[in-house]
Amino acid sequence: MHKLDDVLYTGVATATGGRGGKAESDDGRLKTDLSVPKGLGGDDGPGTNPEQMFAAGYAACFIGALGFVAGQEKVKLPEDVKVTGEVGIGPIPTGFAIKVKLIVDLGDIDTDKEAMVAKAHEVCPYSNATRGNVEVEFEVI
């Protein structure tokens, strides 16, 4: 576990009503209804779910990590870089777990794409939070 001595920012959100409830950030910028997907026994209502939010957060954060690595290596990261997160959930003997797949589209960049993704995986906060506990797979385009 990494001990964080210098917190630069803290995001705060509150959920009520569980998977079929609501979630809202303390500043009101995030305000969403939650729905349970059919695959988890729900009604697949109009709201989002924790897996989609985790996928979006990890994907966005990973683009930030790619930008950090590109900056260190003096490589220009294309503006059309796209990361698609897929977060699966399923049973394990002690409850439930998630697994992640990140599809990383680096567009037209003049560098070793696989190496850049590997370096970004080392610095990304989501990667550091999940390492050793969540299966994370990459597809590099």
Tab-separated table of N, CA and C in Angstrom:
chain	number	residue	atom	x	y	z
A	1	MET	N	0.850	-1.180	0.000
A	1	MET	CA	0.000	0.000	0.000
A	1	MET	C	0.888	1.233	0.000
A	2	HIS	N	0.483	2.227	-0.797
A	2	HIS	CA	1.196	3.494	-0.860
A	2	HIS	C	0.591	4.455	0.158
A	3	LYS	N	1.445	5.080	0.956
A	3	LYS	CA	0.978	6.096	1.901
A	3	LYS	C	1.064	7.441	1.196
A	4	LEU	N	-0.032	8.162	1.159
A	4	LEU	CA	-0.099	9.450	0.490
A	4	LEU	C	0.093	10.550	1.516
A	5	ASP	N	1.219	11.236	1.447
A	5	ASP	CA	1.538	12.282	2.412
A	5	ASP	C	1.027	13.654	2.000
A	6	ASP	N	0.887	13.891	0.701
A	6	ASP	CA	0.503	15.206	0.210
A	6	ASP	C	-0.727	15.068	-0.683
A	7	VAL	N	-1.895	15.338	-0.148
A	7	VAL	CA	-3.140	15.233	-0.904
A	7	VAL	C	-3.341	16.529	-1.675
A	8	LEU	N	-3.386	16.448	-3.004
A	8	LEU	CA	-3.545	17.627	-3.845
A	8	LEU	C	-5.011	17.982	-4.086
A	9	TYR	N	-5.881	16.993	-4.040
A	9	TYR	CA	-7.304	17.210	-4.290
A	9	TYR	C	-8.069	16.025	-3.719
A	10	THR	N	-9.253	16.288	-3.197
A	10	THR	CA	-10.132	15.231	-2.711
A	10	THR	C	-11.500	15.395	-3.359
A	11	GLY	N	-11.912	14.395	-4.109
A	11	GLY	CA	-13.257	14.380	-4.676
A	11	GLY	C	-14.204	13.763	-3.659
A	12	VAL	N	-15.364	14.346	-3.502
A	12	VAL	CA	-16.323	13.857	-2.520
A	12	VAL	C	-17.675	13.640	-3.201
A	13	ALA	N	-18.234	12.469	-3.040
A	13	ALA	CA	-19.560	12.159	-3.565
A	13	ALA	C	-20.287	11.270	-2.560
A	14	THR	N	-21.594	11.405	-2.538
A	14	THR	CA	-22.423	10.622	-1.629
A	14	THR	C	-23.456	9.851	-2.434
A	15	ALA	N	-23.589	8.578	-2.116
A	15	ALA	CA	-24.620	7.742	-2.735
A	15	ALA	C	-25.695	7.446	-1.700
A	16	THR	N	-26.929	7.428	-2.157
A	16	THR	CA	-28.048	7.022	-1.306
A	16	THR	C	-28.879	6.013	-2.084
A	17	GLY	N	-29.447	5.071	-1.383
A	17	GLY	CA	-30.336	4.108	-2.028
A	17	GLY	C	-29.642	2.967	-2.742
A	18	GLY	N	-28.325	2.837	-2.576
A	18	GLY	CA	-27.605	1.724	-3.180
A	18	GLY	C	-27.596	1.787	-4.696
A	19	ARG	N	-27.550	0.609	-5.310
A	19	ARG	CA	-27.434	0.514	-6.773
A	19	ARG	C	-28.658	1.069	-7.498
A	20	GLY	N	-29.761	1.228	-6.835
A	20	GLY	CA	-30.960	1.784	-7.452
A	20	GLY	C	-31.284	3.174	-6.948
A	21	GLY	N	-30.294	3.855	-6.411
A	21	GLY	CA	-30.530	5.163	-5.802
A	21	GLY	C	-30.008	6.323	-6.615
A	22	LYS	N	-29.259	7.187	-5.920
A	22	LYS	CA	-28.714	8.392	-6.529
A	22	LYS	C	-27.289	8.594	-6.025
A	23	ALA	N	-26.509	9.354	-6.813
A	23	ALA	CA	-25.176	9.748	-6.390
A	23	ALA	C	-24.986	11.216	-6.738
A	24	GLU	N	-24.322	11.948	-5.845
A	24	GLU	CA	-24.104	13.369	-6.075
A	24	GLU	C	-22.798	13.795	-5.421
A	25	SER	N	-22.053	14.626	-6.157
A	25	SER	CA	-20.821	15.171	-5.590
A	25	SER	C	-21.162	16.346	-4.677
A	26	ASP	N	-20.229	16.651	-3.779
A	26	ASP	CA	-20.469	17.729	-2.815
A	26	ASP	C	-20.590	19.092	-3.492
A	27	ASP	N	-20.013	19.263	-4.677
A	27	ASP	CA	-20.096	20.542	-5.378
A	27	ASP	C	-21.251	20.581	-6.383
A	28	GLY	N	-22.014	19.494	-6.498
A	28	GLY	CA	-23.168	19.442	-7.382
A	28	GLY	C	-22.848	19.207	-8.850
A	29	ARG	N	-21.570	19.073	-9.197
A	29	ARG	CA	-21.205	18.880	-10.608
A	29	ARG	C	-21.581	17.482	-11.109
A	30	LEU	N	-21.587	16.526	-10.217
A	30	LEU	CA	-22.026	15.169	-10.558
A	30	LEU	C	-23.332	14.928	-9.811
A	31	LYS	N	-24.360	14.618	-10.552
A	31	LYS	CA	-25.660	14.327	-9.946
A	31	LYS	C	-26.329	13.324	-10.866
A	32	THR	N	-26.431	12.085	-10.428
A	32	THR	CA	-26.935	11.053	-11.332
A	32	THR	C	-27.819	10.050	-10.611
A	33	ASP	N	-28.756	9.525	-11.361
A	33	ASP	CA	-29.572	8.418	-10.875
A	33	ASP	C	-28.805	7.130	-11.129
A	34	LEU	N	-29.027	6.160	-10.291
A	34	LEU	CA	-28.391	4.848	-10.420
A	34	LEU	C	-29.463	3.807	-10.727
A	35	SER	N	-29.095	2.848	-11.558
A	35	SER	CA	-30.001	1.748	-11.903
A	35	SER	C	-29.226	0.445	-11.904
A	36	VAL	N	-29.921	-0.622	-11.592
A	36	VAL	CA	-29.301	-1.939	-11.578
A	36	VAL	C	-29.445	-2.569	-12.964
A	37	PRO	N	-28.297	-2.961	-13.594
A	37	PRO	CA	-28.373	-3.598	-14.914
A	37	PRO	C	-29.108	-4.940	-14.851
A	38	LYS	N	-29.703	-5.335	-15.974
A	38	LYS	CA	-30.401	-6.622	-16.038
A	38	LYS	C	-29.470	-7.774	-15.662
A	39	GLY	N	-28.184	-7.673	-16.071
A	39	GLY	CA	-27.225	-8.732	-15.770
A	39	GLY	C	-27.015	-8.959	-14.284
A	40	LEU	N	-27.410	-7.971	-13.481
A	40	LEU	CA	-27.309	-8.106	-12.026
A	40	LEU	C	-28.682	-8.247	-11.377
A	41	GLY	N	-29.673	-8.553	-12.206
A	41	GLY	CA	-31.012	-8.799	-11.672
A	41	GLY	C	-31.884	-7.568	-11.572
A	42	GLY	N	-31.474	-6.473	-12.168
A	42	GLY	CA	-32.234	-5.238	-12.064
A	42	GLY	C	-33.154	-4.992	-13.241
A	43	ASP	N	-33.725	-3.787	-13.242
A	43	ASP	CA	-34.674	-3.413	-14.286
A	43	ASP	C	-34.012	-2.672	-15.443
A	44	ASP	N	-32.689	-2.486	-15.370
A	44	ASP	CA	-31.937	-1.808	-16.428
A	44	ASP	C	-32.512	-0.420	-16.694
A	45	GLY	N	-32.859	0.276	-15.617
A	45	GLY	CA	-33.449	1.608	-15.723
A	45	GLY	C	-32.523	2.621	-16.364
A	46	PRO	N	-32.942	3.870	-16.420
A	46	PRO	CA	-32.211	4.904	-17.149
A	46	PRO	C	-30.935	5.402	-16.458
A	47	GLY	N	-30.717	5.043	-15.215
A	47	GLY	CA	-29.544	5.538	-14.498
A	47	GLY	C	-28.274	4.793	-14.853
A	48	THR	N	-27.156	5.326	-14.380
A	48	THR	CA	-25.868	4.675	-14.565
A	48	THR	C	-25.637	3.683	-13.428
A	49	ASN	N	-24.445	3.112	-13.367
A	49	ASN	CA	-24.139	2.163	-12.297
A	49	ASN	C	-22.671	2.301	-11.900
A	50	PRO	N	-22.280	1.732	-10.775
A	50	PRO	CA	-20.901	1.879	-10.312
A	50	PRO	C	-19.859	1.387	-11.310
A	51	GLU	N	-20.168	0.346	-12.070
A	51	GLU	CA	-19.196	-0.175	-13.031
A	51	GLU	C	-18.955	0.833	-14.158
A	52	GLN	N	-20.014	1.471	-14.637
A	52	GLN	CA	-19.854	2.484	-15.687
A	52	GLN	C	-19.076	3.687	-15.162
A	53	MET	N	-19.364	4.101	-13.943
A	53	MET	CA	-18.645	5.243	-13.374
A	53	MET	C	-17.174	4.911	-13.161
A	54	PHE	N	-16.893	3.701	-12.705
A	54	PHE	CA	-15.498	3.284	-12.521
A	54	PHE	C	-14.787	3.230	-13.864
A	55	ALA	N	-15.464	2.702	-14.893
A	55	ALA	CA	-14.883	2.619	-16.234
A	55	ALA	C	-14.554	4.010	-16.764
A	56	ALA	N	-15.473	4.953	-16.603
A	56	ALA	CA	-15.248	6.320	-17.076
A	56	ALA	C	-14.117	6.988	-16.297
A	57	GLY	N	-14.113	6.816	-14.985
A	57	GLY	CA	-13.069	7.423	-14.164
A	57	GLY	C	-11.692	6.876	-14.483
A	58	TYR	N	-11.589	5.564	-14.611
A	58	TYR	CA	-10.294	4.936	-14.907
A	58	TYR	C	-9.820	5.376	-16.289
A	59	ALA	N	-10.721	5.390	-17.279
A	59	ALA	CA	-10.342	5.777	-18.639
A	59	ALA	C	-9.829	7.211	-18.677
A	60	ALA	N	-10.538	8.128	-18.028
A	60	ALA	CA	-10.125	9.531	-18.017
A	60	ALA	C	-8.799	9.704	-17.278
A	61	CYS	N	-8.675	9.040	-16.155
A	61	CYS	CA	-7.446	9.121	-15.375
A	61	CYS	C	-6.264	8.556	-16.161
A	62	PHE	N	-6.501	7.482	-16.901
A	62	PHE	CA	-5.423	6.859	-17.662
A	62	PHE	C	-4.939	7.780	-18.780
A	63	ILE	N	-5.847	8.550	-19.380
A	63	ILE	CA	-5.419	9.528	-20.379
A	63	ILE	C	-4.511	10.568	-19.722
A	64	GLY	N	-4.835	10.961	-18.501
A	64	GLY	CA	-3.963	11.883	-17.771
A	64	GLY	C	-2.588	11.283	-17.540
A	65	ALA	N	-2.543	9.999	-17.200
A	65	ALA	CA	-1.261	9.320	-16.990
A	65	ALA	C	-0.470	9.238	-18.293
A	66	LEU	N	-1.161	9.001	-19.408
A	66	LEU	CA	-0.497	8.986	-20.712
A	66	LEU	C	0.101	10.356	-21.016
A	67	GLY	N	-0.628	11.401	-20.689
A	67	GLY	CA	-0.127	12.756	-20.898
A	67	GLY	C	1.094	13.045	-20.050
A	68	PHE	N	1.091	12.555	-18.832
A	68	PHE	CA	2.241	12.730	-17.936
A	68	PHE	C	3.474	12.039	-18.511
A	69	VAL	N	3.297	10.797	-18.948
A	69	VAL	CA	4.408	10.035	-19.524
A	69	VAL	C	4.894	10.699	-20.808
A	70	ALA	N	3.977	11.135	-21.651
A	70	ALA	CA	4.362	11.806	-22.897
A	70	ALA	C	5.182	13.052	-22.596
A	71	GLY	N	4.780	13.800	-21.592
A	71	GLY	CA	5.520	14.989	-21.202
A	71	GLY	C	6.928	14.671	-20.736
A	72	GLN	N	7.051	13.612	-19.944
A	72	GLN	CA	8.373	13.199	-19.477
A	72	GLN	C	9.267	12.790	-20.636
A	73	GLU	N	8.676	12.189	-21.654
A	73	GLU	CA	9.452	11.687	-22.786
A	73	GLU	C	9.531	12.686	-23.940
A	74	LYS	N	8.986	13.889	-23.717
A	74	LYS	CA	9.015	14.941	-24.748
A	74	LYS	C	8.352	14.475	-26.053
A	75	VAL	N	7.234	13.762	-25.904
A	75	VAL	CA	6.455	13.272	-27.039
A	75	VAL	C	5.109	13.995	-26.995
A	76	LYS	N	4.631	14.462	-28.136
A	76	LYS	CA	3.331	15.127	-28.177
A	76	LYS	C	2.230	14.079	-28.238
A	77	LEU	N	1.361	14.110	-27.238
A	77	LEU	CA	0.218	13.195	-27.205
A	77	LEU	C	-0.856	13.739	-28.148
A	78	PRO	N	-1.302	12.950	-29.112
A	78	PRO	CA	-2.338	13.430	-30.035
A	78	PRO	C	-3.620	13.810	-29.289
A	79	GLU	N	-4.335	14.795	-29.816
A	79	GLU	CA	-5.577	15.243	-29.173
A	79	GLU	C	-6.691	14.202	-29.263
A	80	ASP	N	-6.568	13.270	-30.222
A	80	ASP	CA	-7.630	12.277	-30.403
A	80	ASP	C	-7.390	10.976	-29.628
A	81	VAL	N	-6.481	11.021	-28.651
A	81	VAL	CA	-6.265	9.837	-27.817
A	81	VAL	C	-7.586	9.461	-27.156
A	82	LYS	N	-7.877	8.157	-27.169
A	82	LYS	CA	-9.142	7.682	-26.608
A	82	LYS	C	-8.871	6.426	-25.786
A	83	VAL	N	-9.435	6.376	-24.593
A	83	VAL	CA	-9.356	5.176	-23.760
A	83	VAL	C	-10.786	4.763	-23.423
A	84	THR	N	-11.104	3.528	-23.736
A	84	THR	CA	-12.411	2.968	-23.404
A	84	THR	C	-12.219	1.989	-22.251
A	85	GLY	N	-12.941	2.207	-21.183
A	85	GLY	CA	-12.870	1.316	-20.034
A	85	GLY	C	-14.020	0.329	-20.045
A	86	GLU	N	-13.709	-0.913	-19.762
A	86	GLU	CA	-14.729	-1.951	-19.587
A	86	GLU	C	-14.528	-2.529	-18.195
A	87	VAL	N	-15.554	-2.470	-17.370
A	87	VAL	CA	-15.474	-2.994	-16.009
A	87	VAL	C	-16.517	-4.089	-15.851
A	88	GLY	N	-16.027	-5.302	-15.633
A	88	GLY	CA	-16.911	-6.442	-15.417
A	88	GLY	C	-17.028	-6.738	-13.932
A	89	ILE	N	-18.159	-7.259	-13.538
A	89	ILE	CA	-18.389	-7.645	-12.141
A	89	ILE	C	-18.913	-9.070	-12.125
A	90	GLY	N	-18.472	-9.824	-11.153
A	90	GLY	CA	-18.945	-11.196	-11.038
A	90	GLY	C	-18.602	-11.781	-9.679
A	91	PRO	N	-19.135	-12.968	-9.418
A	91	PRO	CA	-18.947	-13.583	-8.106
A	91	PRO	C	-17.548	-14.190	-7.935
A	92	ILE	N	-17.065	-14.135	-6.716
A	92	ILE	CA	-15.865	-14.852	-6.272
A	92	ILE	C	-16.265	-15.577	-4.990
A	93	PRO	N	-15.460	-16.503	-4.496
A	93	PRO	CA	-15.868	-17.271	-3.311
A	93	PRO	C	-16.267	-16.428	-2.100
A	94	THR	N	-15.694	-15.232	-1.966
A	94	THR	CA	-15.983	-14.407	-0.784
A	94	THR	C	-16.964	-13.275	-1.060
A	95	GLY	N	-17.564	-13.224	-2.241
A	95	GLY	CA	-18.502	-12.150	-2.560
A	95	GLY	C	-18.492	-11.826	-4.036
A	96	PHE	N	-18.051	-10.616	-4.365
A	96	PHE	CA	-17.999	-10.166	-5.755
A	96	PHE	C	-16.691	-9.440	-6.005
A	97	ALA	N	-16.282	-9.396	-7.261
A	97	ALA	CA	-15.069	-8.691	-7.647
A	97	ALA	C	-15.287	-8.076	-9.024
A	98	ILE	N	-14.371	-7.181	-9.374
A	98	ILE	CA	-14.414	-6.571	-10.696
A	98	ILE	C	-13.140	-6.899	-11.455
A	99	LYS	N	-13.228	-6.777	-12.774
A	99	LYS	CA	-12.043	-6.850	-13.617
A	99	LYS	C	-12.166	-5.734	-14.642
A	100	VAL	N	-11.023	-5.277	-15.133
A	100	VAL	CA	-10.991	-4.109	-15.990
A	100	VAL	C	-10.267	-4.427	-17.288
A	101	LYS	N	-10.776	-3.873	-18.375
A	101	LYS	CA	-10.064	-3.875	-19.645
A	101	LYS	C	-10.039	-2.428	-20.119
A	102	LEU	N	-8.847	-1.936	-20.455
A	102	LEU	CA	-8.713	-0.604	-21.018
A	102	LEU	C	-8.279	-0.753	-22.471
A	103	ILE	N	-9.063	-0.197	-23.372
A	103	ILE	CA	-8.734	-0.188	-24.794
A	103	ILE	C	-8.152	1.191	-25.078
A	104	VAL	N	-6.856	1.219	-25.355
A	104	VAL	CA	-6.120	2.473	-25.482
A	104	VAL	C	-5.816	2.744	-26.951
A	105	ASP	N	-6.425	3.799	-27.473
A	105	ASP	CA	-6.211	4.211	-28.856
A	105	ASP	C	-5.347	5.469	-28.841
A	106	LEU	N	-4.062	5.303	-29.132
A	106	LEU	CA	-3.117	6.413	-29.096
A	106	LEU	C	-3.046	7.171	-30.412
A	107	GLY	N	-3.857	6.790	-31.374
A	107	GLY	CA	-3.855	7.497	-32.648
A	107	GLY	C	-2.501	7.441	-33.318
A	108	ASP	N	-2.174	8.508	-34.002
A	108	ASP	CA	-0.919	8.581	-34.749
A	108	ASP	C	0.158	9.215	-33.865
A	109	ILE	N	0.918	8.389	-33.195
A	109	ILE	CA	1.965	8.874	-32.302
A	109	ILE	C	3.268	8.169	-32.665
A	110	ASP	N	4.340	8.925	-32.617
A	110	ASP	CA	5.638	8.395	-33.018
A	110	ASP	C	6.407	7.909	-31.791
A	111	THR	N	5.960	6.799	-31.239
A	111	THR	CA	6.625	6.200	-30.086
A	111	THR	C	6.161	4.754	-29.962
A	112	ASP	N	6.811	4.005	-29.107
A	112	ASP	CA	6.409	2.624	-28.836
A	112	ASP	C	5.139	2.664	-27.980
A	113	LYS	N	4.001	2.391	-28.590
A	113	LYS	CA	2.709	2.502	-27.915
A	113	LYS	C	2.613	1.584	-26.699
A	114	GLU	N	3.049	0.329	-26.859
A	114	GLU	CA	2.983	-0.632	-25.754
A	114	GLU	C	3.808	-0.143	-24.556
A	115	ALA	N	4.996	0.385	-24.828
A	115	ALA	CA	5.869	0.878	-23.756
A	115	ALA	C	5.237	2.086	-23.063
A	116	MET	N	4.621	2.970	-23.837
A	116	MET	CA	3.980	4.143	-23.250
A	116	MET	C	2.829	3.731	-22.338
A	117	VAL	N	2.026	2.765	-22.782
A	117	VAL	CA	0.914	2.286	-21.965
A	117	VAL	C	1.450	1.627	-20.688
A	118	ALA	N	2.509	0.858	-20.788
A	118	ALA	CA	3.097	0.219	-19.606
A	118	ALA	C	3.584	1.264	-18.608
A	119	LYS	N	4.209	2.328	-19.101
A	119	LYS	CA	4.692	3.394	-18.209
A	119	LYS	C	3.518	4.143	-17.582
A	120	ALA	N	2.472	4.395	-18.375
A	120	ALA	CA	1.290	5.070	-17.831
A	120	ALA	C	0.634	4.213	-16.753
A	121	HIS	N	0.648	2.898	-16.938
A	121	HIS	CA	0.070	1.976	-15.953
A	121	HIS	C	0.834	2.048	-14.627
A	122	GLU	N	2.098	2.402	-14.675
A	122	GLU	CA	2.895	2.524	-13.450
A	122	GLU	C	2.580	3.801	-12.683
A	123	VAL	N	2.169	4.870	-13.377
A	123	VAL	CA	1.950	6.147	-12.704
A	123	VAL	C	0.474	6.475	-12.458
A	124	CYS	N	-0.444	5.829	-13.169
A	124	CYS	CA	-1.868	6.128	-13.043
A	124	CYS	C	-2.383	5.811	-11.637
A	125	PRO	N	-3.053	6.760	-10.981
A	125	PRO	CA	-3.596	6.494	-9.646
A	125	PRO	C	-4.577	5.316	-9.596
A	126	TYR	N	-5.416	5.166	-10.615
A	126	TYR	CA	-6.342	4.027	-10.641
A	126	TYR	C	-5.567	2.724	-10.755
A	127	SER	N	-4.535	2.715	-11.595
A	127	SER	CA	-3.711	1.507	-11.730
A	127	SER	C	-3.035	1.178	-10.414
A	128	ASN	N	-2.525	2.196	-9.741
A	128	ASN	CA	-1.864	1.962	-8.456
A	128	ASN	C	-2.854	1.493	-7.398
A	129	ALA	N	-4.098	1.962	-7.480
A	129	ALA	CA	-5.119	1.548	-6.516
A	129	ALA	C	-5.574	0.116	-6.731
A	130	THR	N	-5.546	-0.343	-7.988
A	130	THR	CA	-6.070	-1.675	-8.292
A	130	THR	C	-4.989	-2.748	-8.382
A	131	ARG	N	-3.741	-2.338	-8.546
A	131	ARG	CA	-2.637	-3.294	-8.770
A	131	ARG	C	-2.590	-4.360	-7.667
A	132	GLY	N	-2.547	-5.603	-8.101
A	132	GLY	CA	-2.458	-6.718	-7.159
A	132	GLY	C	-3.799	-7.147	-6.594
A	133	ASN	N	-4.857	-6.412	-6.935
A	133	ASN	CA	-6.162	-6.734	-6.383
A	133	ASN	C	-7.243	-6.882	-7.458
A	134	VAL	N	-7.032	-6.217	-8.600
A	134	VAL	CA	-8.006	-6.252	-9.689
A	134	VAL	C	-7.275	-6.639	-10.963
A	135	GLU	N	-7.853	-7.571	-11.695
A	135	GLU	CA	-7.297	-7.961	-12.993
A	135	GLU	C	-7.486	-6.800	-13.972
A	136	VAL	N	-6.372	-6.305	-14.543
A	136	VAL	CA	-6.428	-5.214	-15.507
A	136	VAL	C	-5.757	-5.671	-16.783
A	137	GLU	N	-6.489	-5.593	-17.873
A	137	GLU	CA	-5.996	-6.010	-19.189
A	137	GLU	C	-5.976	-4.785	-20.099
A	138	PHE	N	-5.005	-4.756	-21.006
A	138	PHE	CA	-4.903	-3.651	-21.960
A	138	PHE	C	-5.001	-4.163	-23.382
A	139	GLU	N	-5.678	-3.378	-24.217
A	139	GLU	CA	-5.657	-3.568	-25.665
A	139	GLU	C	-5.161	-2.256	-26.233
A	140	VAL	N	-4.012	-2.271	-26.881
A	140	VAL	CA	-3.412	-1.046	-27.393
A	140	VAL	C	-3.608	-0.989	-28.899
A	141	ILE	N	-4.215	0.119	-29.348
A	141	ILE	CA	-4.503	0.321	-30.769
A	141	ILE	C	-3.524	1.345	-31.332
